[in-house]
Short mmCIF file of C-alpha atoms in Angstrom, two decimals:
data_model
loop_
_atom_site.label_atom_id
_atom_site.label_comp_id
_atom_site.label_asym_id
_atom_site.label_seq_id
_atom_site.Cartn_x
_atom_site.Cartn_y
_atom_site.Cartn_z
CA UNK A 242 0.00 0.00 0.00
CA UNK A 243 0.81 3.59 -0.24
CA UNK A 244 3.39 4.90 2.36
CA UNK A 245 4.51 8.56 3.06
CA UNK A 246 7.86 9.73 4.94
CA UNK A 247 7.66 13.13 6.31
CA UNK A 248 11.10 15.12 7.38
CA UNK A 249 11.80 16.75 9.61
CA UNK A 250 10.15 15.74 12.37
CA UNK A 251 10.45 18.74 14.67
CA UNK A 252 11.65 22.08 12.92
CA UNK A 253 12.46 25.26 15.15
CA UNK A 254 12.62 28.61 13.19
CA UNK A 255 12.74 32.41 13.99
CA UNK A 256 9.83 34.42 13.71
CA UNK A 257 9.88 35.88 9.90
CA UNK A 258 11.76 33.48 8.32
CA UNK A 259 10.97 30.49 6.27
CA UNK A 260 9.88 26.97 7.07
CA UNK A 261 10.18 24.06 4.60
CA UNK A 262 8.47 20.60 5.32
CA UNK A 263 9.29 17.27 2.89
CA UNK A 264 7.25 14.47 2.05
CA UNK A 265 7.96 11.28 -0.22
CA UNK A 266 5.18 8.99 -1.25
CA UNK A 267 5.61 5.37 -2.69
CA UNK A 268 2.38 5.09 -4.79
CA UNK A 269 3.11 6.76 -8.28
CA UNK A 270 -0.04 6.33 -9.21
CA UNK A 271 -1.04 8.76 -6.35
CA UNK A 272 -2.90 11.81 -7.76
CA UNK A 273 -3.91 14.13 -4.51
CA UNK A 274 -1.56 15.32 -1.81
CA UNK A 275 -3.38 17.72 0.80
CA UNK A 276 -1.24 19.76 3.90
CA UNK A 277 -3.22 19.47 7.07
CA UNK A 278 -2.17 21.78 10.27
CA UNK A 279 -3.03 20.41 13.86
CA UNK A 280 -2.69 23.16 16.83
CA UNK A 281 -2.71 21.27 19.93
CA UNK A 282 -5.79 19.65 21.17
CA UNK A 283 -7.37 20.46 17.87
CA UNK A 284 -8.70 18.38 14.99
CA UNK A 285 -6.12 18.41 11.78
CA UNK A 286 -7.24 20.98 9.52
CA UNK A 287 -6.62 21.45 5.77
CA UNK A 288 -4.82 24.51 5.18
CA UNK A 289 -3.35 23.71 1.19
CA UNK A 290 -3.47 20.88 -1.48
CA UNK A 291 -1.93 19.98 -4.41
CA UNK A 292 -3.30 17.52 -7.64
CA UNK A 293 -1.06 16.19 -9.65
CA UNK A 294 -1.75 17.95 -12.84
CA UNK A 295 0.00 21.10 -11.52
CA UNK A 296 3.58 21.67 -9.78
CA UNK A 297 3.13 24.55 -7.55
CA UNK A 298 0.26 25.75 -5.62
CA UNK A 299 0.72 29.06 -3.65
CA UNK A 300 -1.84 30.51 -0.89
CA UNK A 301 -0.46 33.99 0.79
CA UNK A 302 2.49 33.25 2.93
CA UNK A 303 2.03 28.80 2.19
CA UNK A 304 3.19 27.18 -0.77
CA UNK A 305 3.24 23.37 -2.05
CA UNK A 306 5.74 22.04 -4.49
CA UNK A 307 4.91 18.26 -5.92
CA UNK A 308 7.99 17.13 -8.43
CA UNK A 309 6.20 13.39 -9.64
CA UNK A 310 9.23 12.10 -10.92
CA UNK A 311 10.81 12.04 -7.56
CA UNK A 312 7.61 11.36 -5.55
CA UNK A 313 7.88 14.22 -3.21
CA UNK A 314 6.35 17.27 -2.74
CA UNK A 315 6.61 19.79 0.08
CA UNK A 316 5.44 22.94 1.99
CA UNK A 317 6.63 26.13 2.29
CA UNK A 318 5.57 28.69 4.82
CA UNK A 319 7.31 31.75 4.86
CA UNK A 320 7.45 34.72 6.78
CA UNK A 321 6.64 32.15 9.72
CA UNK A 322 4.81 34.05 12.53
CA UNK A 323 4.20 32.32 15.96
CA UNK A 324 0.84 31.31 15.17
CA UNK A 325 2.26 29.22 12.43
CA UNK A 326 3.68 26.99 16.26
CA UNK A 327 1.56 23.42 15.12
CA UNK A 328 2.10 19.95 13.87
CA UNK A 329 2.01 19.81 10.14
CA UNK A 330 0.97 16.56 8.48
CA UNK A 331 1.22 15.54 5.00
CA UNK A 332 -0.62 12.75 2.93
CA UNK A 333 -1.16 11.27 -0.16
CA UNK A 334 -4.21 8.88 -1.33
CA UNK A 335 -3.50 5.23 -1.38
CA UNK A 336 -3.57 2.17 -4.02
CA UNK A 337 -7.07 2.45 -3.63
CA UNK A 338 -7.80 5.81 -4.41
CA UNK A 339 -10.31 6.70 -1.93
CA UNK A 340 -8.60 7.61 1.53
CA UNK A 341 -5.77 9.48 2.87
CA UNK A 342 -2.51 8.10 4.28
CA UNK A 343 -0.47 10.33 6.61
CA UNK A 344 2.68 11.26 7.11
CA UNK A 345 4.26 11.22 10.73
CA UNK A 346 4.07 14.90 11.06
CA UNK A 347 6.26 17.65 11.85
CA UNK A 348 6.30 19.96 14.80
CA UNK A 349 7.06 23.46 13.94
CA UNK A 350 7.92 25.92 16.65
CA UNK A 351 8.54 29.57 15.84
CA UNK A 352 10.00 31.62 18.10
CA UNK A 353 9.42 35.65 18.06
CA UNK B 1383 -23.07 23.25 8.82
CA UNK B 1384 -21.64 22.05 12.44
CA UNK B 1385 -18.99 20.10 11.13
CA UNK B 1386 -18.31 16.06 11.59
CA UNK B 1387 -19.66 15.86 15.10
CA UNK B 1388 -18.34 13.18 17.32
CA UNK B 1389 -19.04 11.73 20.81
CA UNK B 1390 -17.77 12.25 23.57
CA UNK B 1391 -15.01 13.89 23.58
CA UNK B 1392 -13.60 12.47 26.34
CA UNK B 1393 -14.09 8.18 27.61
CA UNK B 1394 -12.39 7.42 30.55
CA UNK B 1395 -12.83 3.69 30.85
CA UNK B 1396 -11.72 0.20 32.56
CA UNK B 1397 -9.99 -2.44 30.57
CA UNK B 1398 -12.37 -4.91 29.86
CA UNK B 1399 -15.26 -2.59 28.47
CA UNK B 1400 -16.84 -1.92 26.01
CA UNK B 1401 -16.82 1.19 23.74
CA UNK B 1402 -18.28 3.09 21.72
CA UNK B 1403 -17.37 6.58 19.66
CA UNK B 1404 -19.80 7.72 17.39
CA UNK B 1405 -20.03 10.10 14.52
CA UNK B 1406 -22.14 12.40 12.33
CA UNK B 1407 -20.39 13.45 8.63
CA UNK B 1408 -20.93 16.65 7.21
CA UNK B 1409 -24.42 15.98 5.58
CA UNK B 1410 -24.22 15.09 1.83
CA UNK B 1411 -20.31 13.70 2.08
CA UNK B 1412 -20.05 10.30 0.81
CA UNK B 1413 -17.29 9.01 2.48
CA UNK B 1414 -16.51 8.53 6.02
CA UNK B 1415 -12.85 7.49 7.78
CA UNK B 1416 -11.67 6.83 11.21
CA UNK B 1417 -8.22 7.28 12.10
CA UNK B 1418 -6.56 7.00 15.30
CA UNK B 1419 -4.00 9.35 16.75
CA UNK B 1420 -1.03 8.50 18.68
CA UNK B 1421 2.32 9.78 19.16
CA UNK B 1422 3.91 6.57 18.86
CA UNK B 1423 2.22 5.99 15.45
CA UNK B 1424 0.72 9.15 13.82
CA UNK B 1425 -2.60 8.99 12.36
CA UNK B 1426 -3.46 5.64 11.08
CA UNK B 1427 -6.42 4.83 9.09
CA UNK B 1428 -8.48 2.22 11.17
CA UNK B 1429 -11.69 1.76 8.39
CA UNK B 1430 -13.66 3.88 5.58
CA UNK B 1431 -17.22 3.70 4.05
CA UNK B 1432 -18.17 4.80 1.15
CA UNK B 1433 -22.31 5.53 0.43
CA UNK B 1434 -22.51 3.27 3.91
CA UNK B 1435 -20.56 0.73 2.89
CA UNK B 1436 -17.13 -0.91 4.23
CA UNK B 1437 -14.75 -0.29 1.61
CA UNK B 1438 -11.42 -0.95 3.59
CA UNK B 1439 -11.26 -2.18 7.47
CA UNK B 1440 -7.80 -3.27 7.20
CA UNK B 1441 -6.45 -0.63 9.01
CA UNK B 1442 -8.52 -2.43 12.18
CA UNK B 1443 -6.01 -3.30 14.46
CA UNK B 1444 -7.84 -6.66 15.73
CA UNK B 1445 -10.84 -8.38 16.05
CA UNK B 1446 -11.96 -6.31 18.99
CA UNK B 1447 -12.43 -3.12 16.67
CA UNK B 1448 -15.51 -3.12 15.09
CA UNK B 1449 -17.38 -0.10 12.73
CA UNK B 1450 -20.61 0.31 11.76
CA UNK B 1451 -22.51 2.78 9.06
CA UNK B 1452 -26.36 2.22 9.29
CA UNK B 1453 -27.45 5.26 7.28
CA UNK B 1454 -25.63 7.92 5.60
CA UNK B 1455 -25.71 10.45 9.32
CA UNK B 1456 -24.34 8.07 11.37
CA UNK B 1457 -21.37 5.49 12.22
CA UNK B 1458 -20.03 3.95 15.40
CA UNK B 1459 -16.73 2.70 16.15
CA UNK B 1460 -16.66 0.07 19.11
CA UNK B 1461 -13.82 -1.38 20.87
CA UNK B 1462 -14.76 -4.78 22.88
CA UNK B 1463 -13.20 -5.70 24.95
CA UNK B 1464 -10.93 -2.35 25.71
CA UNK B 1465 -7.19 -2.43 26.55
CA UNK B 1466 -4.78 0.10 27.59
CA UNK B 1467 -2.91 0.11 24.19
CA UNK B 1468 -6.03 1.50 22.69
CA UNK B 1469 -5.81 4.87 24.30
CA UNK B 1470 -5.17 7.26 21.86
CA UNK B 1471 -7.50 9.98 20.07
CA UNK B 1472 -9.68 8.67 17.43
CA UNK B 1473 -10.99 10.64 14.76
CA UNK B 1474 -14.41 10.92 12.63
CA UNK B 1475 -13.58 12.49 8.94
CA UNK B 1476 -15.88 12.49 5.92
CA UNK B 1477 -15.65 14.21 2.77
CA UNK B 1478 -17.38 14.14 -0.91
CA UNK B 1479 -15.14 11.77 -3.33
CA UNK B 1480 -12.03 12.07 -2.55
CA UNK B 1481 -11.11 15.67 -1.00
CA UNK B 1482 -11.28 18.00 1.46
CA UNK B 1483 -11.32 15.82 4.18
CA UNK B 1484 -12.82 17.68 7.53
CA UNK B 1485 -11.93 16.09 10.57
CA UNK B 1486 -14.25 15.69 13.73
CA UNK B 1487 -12.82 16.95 17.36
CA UNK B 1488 -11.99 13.48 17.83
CA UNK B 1489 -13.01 11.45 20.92
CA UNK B 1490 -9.77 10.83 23.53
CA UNK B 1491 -10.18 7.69 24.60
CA UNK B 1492 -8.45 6.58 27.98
CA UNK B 1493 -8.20 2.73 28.89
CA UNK B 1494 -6.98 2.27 32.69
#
């Protein structure tokens, strides 16, 4: 089935500058690759996503890269402000095609 | 909309009992997922429906995990019996085809 490695696992930046989150996936026939941000003691929530008819995605101060050759794509957050502080997940949609499978996460702490 | 809705939030219960964690989708999503959150292990994907139906349980840990979807508002995830190596947080998602999944507030489940 479809696996996803996430790196780093913990990240620590200063406030304003920029944060950068990998993923690799193992399914190339994987077509949908969503960014989901968890603040503590919250529910994951989607915050950018990519398909894989396009190679860049940008959303104010976030950005996704997807390079399908490779079978990674990644997240960009710059500018990083302390409320950015949360674990960031990535995914990718299995063999199947029809549900999400995560990677570890990353915990990003920014520090003003 | 109120969002996936799940119950309770919180279970605080005795190994050897029975559990159940129940959820409402977003109405008019056709899919609906539970994952489980741990440190230890991420977010795994435990089972999914799709229109009601099991498409994938194989994500269920063991026999003592068990999922239902009776109608297209409702799904239960039981545990029977509990142990402590299923505390974690488990979480309701749904979505329509195959994107935007919104998570639940998940339900932390404690086994002592």
């Amino acid at each position: 089935g479809e696996n996803v490695e996430q790196h780093p696992s913990t990240l620590s930046v200063q406030e304003g500058d920029s944060a950068v989150i990998k993923c690799t996936y193992s399914d190339s026939a994987s077509n949908y690759f969503p960014w989901y941000k968890q603040e503590l003691g919250k529910r994951p929530q989607l915050i950018i996503d990519i398909r894989s008819n396009v190679g860049e995605k940008k959303d104010q101060r976030i950005a996704v890269t997807l390079n399908k050759t490779a079978k990674h794509f990644s997240l960009h957050i710059t500018e990083t402000q302390p409320e950015d502080s949360a674990v960031y997940f990535c995914a990718a949609i299995n063999q199947a095609g029809t549900a999400l499978i995560f990677g570890k996460g990353t915990t990003l702490s920014v520090s003003s | 909309d109120a969002g996936v809705i799940q119950s309770p939030r919180h279970e605080v219960t005795e190994m050897g009992q029975e559990v159940t964690l129940r959820c409402k989708p977003i109405s008019g999503h056709d899919y609906l997922f539970w994952y489980r959150q741990t440190m230890m292990r991420g977010l795994e994907l435990l089972i999914y429906f799709n229109n009601n139906v099991p498409i994938d349980d194989s994500g269920m840990p063991e026999d003592r995990f068990s999922a239902k979807m009776p109608n297209a508002s409702f799904s239960t995830l039981k545990i029977q019996p509990s142990e402590p190596r299923d505390s974690a947080v488990y979480f309701c998602a749904s979505s329509f085809a195959n994107y935007g999944y919104t998570f639940g507030s998940g339900t932390r489940l404690t086994v002592v």
